[in-house]
Amino acid sequence: MSDVVKISTFNSHPKAQVMRESPLALSYRHTGRPEAGEHSGVTLREHPFRGHLILRGGAIVLDQALRDVLGFGLPGQPLGLVSGDDGESSVQWLSPDEWLLIVPEGSEFDVEKRLRAALGDAHYAIVNVSGGQTLLELRGEKVRELLMKSVVYDVHPDNFPAGKAVTTVFAKTTAVLRRPDEARWELIVRRSFADYLWRWLLDAGEEYDIGVIP
């Protein structure tokens, strides 16, 4: 009897490059991207590859760590949203001990590493959910009308000023709705519902001549 043992192996880290795709890659190919024009009452733009980090822990220690690493701290009240000077970083309140931190594309691993170093032995959790959701930016004079057809939350300026963010029902799914400033709204949606939300926006925004900015 032969003593040779045959074992099948495979390379779990092949050298072949896997192309990174937006959560809306199939939507672009199948549904399309109507061009924004001078009459577009709503413009839509995806920011697909920003870093998304869920922070859990005590507000005091997390606030100080964020200030040390990114130069801005946690929002001071529930449903608050704070944006960084770079225009791409932000942190928003999700629950009494939970926040969503968004950072520029490609910086999420470095930011997480620096936050962990700054937090030391504090009781906290940081979870990278970057691949599981995407961010859509909406601008234009008809954005609020579009949102009024889509979400159950009151988006009147008196109830939804700049610097507010909520998790709400959007059509038949859930999404995070944010208003970083007076001219801009944002939607953060899970990857699995991105196509549904995209098609809904294009349909609901047709009467406003909605257009997509690459």
PDB file of C-alpha atoms in Angstrom:
ATOM      1  CA  MET A   1       0.000   0.000   0.000  1.00  0.00           C
ATOM      2  CA  SER A   2       1.306   3.432  -0.944  1.00  0.00           C
ATOM      3  CA  ASP A   3       2.150   5.888   1.852  1.00  0.00           C
ATOM      4  CA  VAL A   4       1.460   8.873  -0.414  1.00  0.00           C
ATOM      5  CA  VAL A   5      -1.376  11.077   0.843  1.00  0.00           C
ATOM      6  CA  LYS A   6      -3.154  13.132  -1.785  1.00  0.00           C
ATOM      7  CA  ILE A   7      -4.570  16.457  -0.614  1.00  0.00           C
ATOM      8  CA  SER A   8      -6.470  18.913  -2.774  1.00  0.00           C
ATOM      9  CA  THR A   9      -5.559  22.526  -2.096  1.00  0.00           C
ATOM     10  CA  PHE A  10      -6.686  25.883  -3.425  1.00  0.00           C
ATOM     11  CA  ASN A  11      -5.354  29.388  -3.207  1.00  0.00           C
ATOM     12  CA  SER A  12      -7.693  31.486  -1.061  1.00  0.00           C
ATOM     13  CA  HIS A  13      -5.801  34.654  -2.023  1.00  0.00           C
ATOM     14  CA  PRO A  14      -5.412  34.542  -5.816  1.00  0.00           C
ATOM     15  CA  LYS A  15      -3.345  37.191  -7.547  1.00  0.00           C
ATOM     16  CA  ALA A  16      -6.121  38.016 -10.012  1.00  0.00           C
ATOM     17  CA  GLN A  17      -7.555  41.480  -9.399  1.00  0.00           C
ATOM     18  CA  VAL A  18     -11.273  41.570  -8.617  1.00  0.00           C
ATOM     19  CA  MET A  19     -12.850  44.738  -9.956  1.00  0.00           C
ATOM     20  CA  ARG A  20     -14.526  46.828  -7.286  1.00  0.00           C
ATOM     21  CA  GLU A  21     -18.078  47.799  -8.144  1.00  0.00           C
ATOM     22  CA  SER A  22     -20.573  50.233  -6.719  1.00  0.00           C
ATOM     23  CA  PRO A  23     -23.671  48.735  -5.053  1.00  0.00           C
ATOM     24  CA  LEU A  24     -25.526  50.375  -7.956  1.00  0.00           C
ATOM     25  CA  ALA A  25     -23.364  48.933 -10.740  1.00  0.00           C
ATOM     26  CA  LEU A  26     -26.146  46.696 -12.090  1.00  0.00           C
ATOM     27  CA  SER A  27     -28.682  49.488 -11.708  1.00  0.00           C
ATOM     28  CA  TYR A  28     -26.597  51.738 -13.923  1.00  0.00           C
ATOM     29  CA  ARG A  29     -26.456  49.067 -16.608  1.00  0.00           C
ATOM     30  CA  HIS A  30     -30.101  47.965 -16.442  1.00  0.00           C
ATOM     31  CA  THR A  31     -31.990  51.093 -15.338  1.00  0.00           C
ATOM     32  CA  GLY A  32     -29.639  53.753 -16.598  1.00  0.00           C
ATOM     33  CA  ARG A  33     -28.575  57.172 -15.395  1.00  0.00           C
ATOM     34  CA  PRO A  34     -30.618  60.045 -16.848  1.00  0.00           C
ATOM     35  CA  GLU A  35     -28.415  63.041 -17.506  1.00  0.00           C
ATOM     36  CA  ALA A  36     -28.824  66.111 -15.329  1.00  0.00           C
ATOM     37  CA  GLY A  37     -29.816  69.222 -17.237  1.00  0.00           C
ATOM     38  CA  GLU A  38     -30.583  72.864 -16.634  1.00  0.00           C
ATOM     39  CA  HIS A  39     -34.227  72.031 -15.878  1.00  0.00           C
ATOM     40  CA  SER A  40     -33.493  69.251 -13.373  1.00  0.00           C
ATOM     41  CA  GLY A  41     -35.330  69.992 -10.136  1.00  0.00           C
ATOM     42  CA  VAL A  42     -33.420  67.156  -8.454  1.00  0.00           C
ATOM     43  CA  THR A  43     -29.896  65.927  -9.076  1.00  0.00           C
ATOM     44  CA  LEU A  44     -28.666  62.615  -7.765  1.00  0.00           C
ATOM     45  CA  ARG A  45     -25.097  61.490  -7.141  1.00  0.00           C
ATOM     46  CA  GLU A  46     -23.705  58.336  -5.562  1.00  0.00           C
ATOM     47  CA  HIS A  47     -20.631  58.311  -3.330  1.00  0.00           C
ATOM     48  CA  PRO A  48     -20.120  54.531  -3.328  1.00  0.00           C
ATOM     49  CA  PHE A  49     -16.754  53.908  -1.719  1.00  0.00           C
ATOM     50  CA  ARG A  50     -16.584  56.098   1.355  1.00  0.00           C
ATOM     51  CA  GLY A  51     -15.656  54.409   4.621  1.00  0.00           C
ATOM     52  CA  HIS A  52     -18.545  53.626   6.982  1.00  0.00           C
ATOM     53  CA  LEU A  53     -17.707  52.799  10.598  1.00  0.00           C
ATOM     54  CA  ILE A  54     -20.182  52.030  13.383  1.00  0.00           C
ATOM     55  CA  LEU A  55     -18.958  53.311  16.755  1.00  0.00           C
ATOM     56  CA  ARG A  56     -20.320  52.004  20.062  1.00  0.00           C
ATOM     57  CA  GLY A  57     -19.297  53.088  23.522  1.00  0.00           C
ATOM     58  CA  GLY A  58     -19.288  55.974  25.955  1.00  0.00           C
ATOM     59  CA  ALA A  59     -19.840  59.402  24.426  1.00  0.00           C
ATOM     60  CA  ILE A  60     -17.071  61.133  26.391  1.00  0.00           C
ATOM     61  CA  VAL A  61     -14.238  58.814  25.366  1.00  0.00           C
ATOM     62  CA  LEU A  62     -15.422  58.505  21.759  1.00  0.00           C
ATOM     63  CA  ASP A  63     -15.802  62.266  21.452  1.00  0.00           C
ATOM     64  CA  GLN A  64     -12.239  62.852  22.609  1.00  0.00           C
ATOM     65  CA  ALA A  65     -10.845  60.124  20.350  1.00  0.00           C
ATOM     66  CA  LEU A  66     -12.603  61.613  17.329  1.00  0.00           C
ATOM     67  CA  ARG A  67     -11.277  65.078  18.125  1.00  0.00           C
ATOM     68  CA  ASP A  68      -7.756  63.693  18.444  1.00  0.00           C
ATOM     69  CA  VAL A  69      -7.933  61.727  15.187  1.00  0.00           C
ATOM     70  CA  LEU A  70     -10.227  63.755  12.902  1.00  0.00           C
ATOM     71  CA  GLY A  71     -10.498  67.172  14.490  1.00  0.00           C
ATOM     72  CA  PHE A  72     -14.231  67.097  15.222  1.00  0.00           C
ATOM     73  CA  GLY A  73     -16.336  65.404  17.882  1.00  0.00           C
ATOM     74  CA  LEU A  74     -19.694  63.727  18.318  1.00  0.00           C
ATOM     75  CA  PRO A  75     -22.941  65.637  17.772  1.00  0.00           C
ATOM     76  CA  GLY A  76     -24.171  67.217  20.975  1.00  0.00           C
ATOM     77  CA  GLN A  77     -27.746  65.959  20.785  1.00  0.00           C
ATOM     78  CA  PRO A  78     -29.844  63.011  19.540  1.00  0.00           C
ATOM     79  CA  LEU A  79     -30.424  62.902  15.766  1.00  0.00           C
ATOM     80  CA  GLY A  80     -27.474  65.245  15.343  1.00  0.00           C
ATOM     81  CA  LEU A  81     -25.006  65.255  12.450  1.00  0.00           C
ATOM     82  CA  VAL A  82     -21.549  66.834  12.475  1.00  0.00           C
ATOM     83  CA  SER A  83     -19.524  67.269   9.271  1.00  0.00           C
ATOM     84  CA  GLY A  84     -15.758  67.647   8.917  1.00  0.00           C
ATOM     85  CA  ASP A  85     -14.019  70.470   7.100  1.00  0.00           C
ATOM     86  CA  ASP A  86     -13.054  68.158   4.220  1.00  0.00           C
ATOM     87  CA  GLY A  87     -16.678  67.825   3.090  1.00  0.00           C
ATOM     88  CA  GLU A  88     -16.483  64.008   3.097  1.00  0.00           C
ATOM     89  CA  SER A  89     -16.176  63.122   6.786  1.00  0.00           C
ATOM     90  CA  SER A  90     -19.122  63.126   9.176  1.00  0.00           C
ATOM     91  CA  VAL A  91     -20.463  61.498  12.316  1.00  0.00           C
ATOM     92  CA  GLN A  92     -24.124  61.106  13.201  1.00  0.00           C
ATOM     93  CA  TRP A  93     -26.142  59.914  16.173  1.00  0.00           C
ATOM     94  CA  LEU A  94     -27.892  56.551  15.692  1.00  0.00           C
ATOM     95  CA  SER A  95     -28.855  55.629  19.265  1.00  0.00           C
ATOM     96  CA  PRO A  96     -27.801  56.604  22.826  1.00  0.00           C
ATOM     97  CA  ASP A  97     -24.458  54.757  22.521  1.00  0.00           C
ATOM     98  CA  GLU A  98     -24.122  54.309  18.753  1.00  0.00           C
ATOM     99  CA  TRP A  99     -22.839  56.591  15.982  1.00  0.00           C
ATOM    100  CA  LEU A 100     -22.140  56.292  12.253  1.00  0.00           C
ATOM    101  CA  LEU A 101     -18.789  57.692  11.151  1.00  0.00           C
ATOM    102  CA  ILE A 102     -18.215  58.296   7.425  1.00  0.00           C
ATOM    103  CA  VAL A 103     -14.712  59.041   6.146  1.00  0.00           C
ATOM    104  CA  PRO A 104     -13.129  59.565   2.712  1.00  0.00           C
ATOM    105  CA  GLU A 105     -12.618  56.630   0.379  1.00  0.00           C
ATOM    106  CA  GLY A 106      -9.644  54.461   1.302  1.00  0.00           C
ATOM    107  CA  SER A 107      -9.057  56.040   4.725  1.00  0.00           C
ATOM    108  CA  GLU A 108     -11.341  53.818   6.803  1.00  0.00           C
ATOM    109  CA  PHE A 109      -8.716  51.274   7.888  1.00  0.00           C
ATOM    110  CA  ASP A 110      -6.233  53.952   8.931  1.00  0.00           C
ATOM    111  CA  VAL A 111      -8.932  55.911  10.783  1.00  0.00           C
ATOM    112  CA  GLU A 112     -10.061  52.773  12.606  1.00  0.00           C
ATOM    113  CA  LYS A 113      -6.493  51.958  13.601  1.00  0.00           C
ATOM    114  CA  ARG A 114      -5.885  55.467  14.922  1.00  0.00           C
ATOM    115  CA  LEU A 115      -9.193  55.510  16.810  1.00  0.00           C
ATOM    116  CA  ARG A 116      -8.366  52.206  18.497  1.00  0.00           C
ATOM    117  CA  ALA A 117      -4.991  53.578  19.535  1.00  0.00           C
ATOM    118  CA  ALA A 118      -6.605  56.749  20.894  1.00  0.00           C
ATOM    119  CA  LEU A 119      -9.279  54.792  22.786  1.00  0.00           C
ATOM    120  CA  GLY A 120      -6.768  52.489  24.478  1.00  0.00           C
ATOM    121  CA  ASP A 121      -8.416  50.342  27.174  1.00  0.00           C
ATOM    122  CA  ALA A 122     -11.796  52.095  27.013  1.00  0.00           C
ATOM    123  CA  HIS A 123     -14.932  49.987  26.568  1.00  0.00           C
ATOM    124  CA  TYR A 124     -15.944  50.422  22.902  1.00  0.00           C
ATOM    125  CA  ALA A 125     -16.628  48.690  19.584  1.00  0.00           C
ATOM    126  CA  ILE A 126     -15.790  49.736  16.020  1.00  0.00           C
ATOM    127  CA  VAL A 127     -17.321  47.835  13.103  1.00  0.00           C
ATOM    128  CA  ASN A 128     -16.417  48.530   9.473  1.00  0.00           C
ATOM    129  CA  VAL A 129     -19.613  48.307   7.394  1.00  0.00           C
ATOM    130  CA  SER A 130     -18.242  50.094   4.317  1.00  0.00           C
ATOM    131  CA  GLY A 131     -19.051  47.300   1.867  1.00  0.00           C
ATOM    132  CA  GLY A 132     -22.607  46.941   3.111  1.00  0.00           C
ATOM    133  CA  GLN A 133     -24.065  50.330   2.281  1.00  0.00           C
ATOM    134  CA  THR A 134     -23.785  53.309  -0.018  1.00  0.00           C
ATOM    135  CA  LEU A 135     -24.447  57.045   0.131  1.00  0.00           C
ATOM    136  CA  LEU A 136     -26.606  59.048  -2.278  1.00  0.00           C
ATOM    137  CA  GLU A 137     -26.527  62.834  -2.438  1.00  0.00           C
ATOM    138  CA  LEU A 138     -29.581  64.821  -3.544  1.00  0.00           C
ATOM    139  CA  ARG A 139     -29.644  68.493  -4.497  1.00  0.00           C
ATOM    140  CA  GLY A 140     -32.145  70.808  -6.146  1.00  0.00           C
ATOM    141  CA  GLU A 141     -35.211  72.887  -5.430  1.00  0.00           C
ATOM    142  CA  LYS A 142     -37.565  69.890  -5.676  1.00  0.00           C
ATOM    143  CA  VAL A 143     -35.732  67.505  -3.334  1.00  0.00           C
ATOM    144  CA  ARG A 144     -38.128  68.096  -0.445  1.00  0.00           C
ATOM    145  CA  GLU A 145     -41.130  67.392  -2.696  1.00  0.00           C
ATOM    146  CA  LEU A 146     -39.506  64.142  -3.786  1.00  0.00           C
ATOM    147  CA  LEU A 147     -38.831  63.150  -0.176  1.00  0.00           C
ATOM    148  CA  MET A 148     -42.404  63.975   0.837  1.00  0.00           C
ATOM    149  CA  LYS A 149     -43.555  61.276  -1.605  1.00  0.00           C
ATOM    150  CA  SER A 150     -41.021  58.771  -0.332  1.00  0.00           C
ATOM    151  CA  VAL A 151     -40.538  58.939   3.459  1.00  0.00           C
ATOM    152  CA  VAL A 152     -42.921  58.909   6.420  1.00  0.00           C
ATOM    153  CA  TYR A 153     -40.794  61.398   8.369  1.00  0.00           C
ATOM    154  CA  ASP A 154     -41.698  65.087   8.340  1.00  0.00           C
ATOM    155  CA  VAL A 155     -39.090  66.846   6.166  1.00  0.00           C
ATOM    156  CA  HIS A 156     -40.441  70.373   6.621  1.00  0.00           C
ATOM    157  CA  PRO A 157     -37.528  72.757   7.388  1.00  0.00           C
ATOM    158  CA  ASP A 158     -39.002  73.530  10.804  1.00  0.00           C
ATOM    159  CA  ASN A 159     -38.760  69.840  11.710  1.00  0.00           C
ATOM    160  CA  PHE A 160     -35.723  68.869   9.644  1.00  0.00           C
ATOM    161  CA  PRO A 161     -33.100  71.633   9.761  1.00  0.00           C
ATOM    162  CA  ALA A 162     -29.549  71.302   8.478  1.00  0.00           C
ATOM    163  CA  GLY A 163     -27.450  69.165  10.814  1.00  0.00           C
ATOM    164  CA  LYS A 164     -30.126  66.525  11.434  1.00  0.00           C
ATOM    165  CA  ALA A 165     -30.132  62.815  10.542  1.00  0.00           C
ATOM    166  CA  VAL A 166     -32.754  60.115  11.103  1.00  0.00           C
ATOM    167  CA  THR A 167     -33.325  56.470  10.303  1.00  0.00           C
ATOM    168  CA  THR A 168     -36.725  56.249   8.648  1.00  0.00           C
ATOM    169  CA  VAL A 169     -38.960  54.241   6.345  1.00  0.00           C
ATOM    170  CA  PHE A 170     -38.242  55.014   2.697  1.00  0.00           C
ATOM    171  CA  ALA A 171     -40.903  53.551   0.408  1.00  0.00           C
ATOM    172  CA  LYS A 172     -40.881  49.878   1.477  1.00  0.00           C
ATOM    173  CA  THR A 173     -37.387  49.774   2.976  1.00  0.00           C
ATOM    174  CA  THR A 174     -35.423  51.703   5.574  1.00  0.00           C
ATOM    175  CA  ALA A 175     -32.745  54.289   5.003  1.00  0.00           C
ATOM    176  CA  VAL A 176     -30.797  56.940   6.850  1.00  0.00           C
ATOM    177  CA  LEU A 177     -31.923  60.407   5.781  1.00  0.00           C
ATOM    178  CA  ARG A 178     -29.503  63.270   6.493  1.00  0.00           C
ATOM    179  CA  ARG A 179     -29.305  66.981   5.829  1.00  0.00           C
ATOM    180  CA  PRO A 180     -25.662  68.089   6.073  1.00  0.00           C
ATOM    181  CA  ASP A 181     -26.447  71.663   4.980  1.00  0.00           C
ATOM    182  CA  GLU A 182     -29.235  73.794   3.542  1.00  0.00           C
ATOM    183  CA  ALA A 183     -28.578  72.774  -0.067  1.00  0.00           C
ATOM    184  CA  ARG A 184     -27.882  69.068   0.326  1.00  0.00           C
ATOM    185  CA  TRP A 185     -29.697  65.930   1.463  1.00  0.00           C
ATOM    186  CA  GLU A 186     -28.188  62.455   1.754  1.00  0.00           C
ATOM    187  CA  LEU A 187     -29.544  58.922   1.825  1.00  0.00           C
ATOM    188  CA  ILE A 188     -27.582  55.995   3.230  1.00  0.00           C
ATOM    189  CA  VAL A 189     -29.007  52.642   2.205  1.00  0.00           C
ATOM    190  CA  ARG A 190     -27.994  49.030   2.612  1.00  0.00           C
ATOM    191  CA  ARG A 191     -26.365  47.423  -0.394  1.00  0.00           C
ATOM    192  CA  SER A 192     -29.136  44.843  -0.799  1.00  0.00           C
ATOM    193  CA  PHE A 193     -31.784  47.570  -1.130  1.00  0.00           C
ATOM    194  CA  ALA A 194     -29.729  50.016  -3.220  1.00  0.00           C
ATOM    195  CA  ASP A 195     -31.234  48.998  -6.577  1.00  0.00           C
ATOM    196  CA  TYR A 196     -34.796  49.232  -5.240  1.00  0.00           C
ATOM    197  CA  LEU A 197     -34.201  52.680  -3.788  1.00  0.00           C
ATOM    198  CA  TRP A 198     -32.460  53.848  -6.982  1.00  0.00           C
ATOM    199  CA  ARG A 199     -35.356  52.792  -9.194  1.00  0.00           C
ATOM    200  CA  TRP A 200     -37.825  54.386  -6.786  1.00  0.00           C
ATOM    201  CA  LEU A 201     -35.943  57.709  -6.885  1.00  0.00           C
ATOM    202  CA  LEU A 202     -35.819  57.770 -10.673  1.00  0.00           C
ATOM    203  CA  ASP A 203     -39.534  57.001 -10.929  1.00  0.00           C
ATOM    204  CA  ALA A 204     -40.642  59.416  -8.183  1.00  0.00           C
ATOM    205  CA  GLY A 205     -38.322  62.127  -9.511  1.00  0.00           C
ATOM    206  CA  GLU A 206     -39.357  61.859 -13.158  1.00  0.00           C
ATOM    207  CA  GLU A 207     -41.808  64.753 -12.845  1.00  0.00           C
ATOM    208  CA  TYR A 208     -38.960  66.931 -11.573  1.00  0.00           C
ATOM    209  CA  ASP A 209     -36.703  65.986 -14.499  1.00  0.00           C
ATOM    210  CA  ILE A 210     -34.345  64.174 -12.115  1.00  0.00           C
ATOM    211  CA  GLY A 211     -30.807  63.795 -13.415  1.00  0.00           C
ATOM    212  CA  VAL A 212     -27.702  61.931 -12.323  1.00  0.00           C
ATOM    213  CA  ILE A 213     -24.291  63.517 -11.795  1.00  0.00           C
ATOM    214  CA  PRO A 214     -21.419  61.044 -12.387  1.00  0.00           C
TER     215      PRO A 214
END
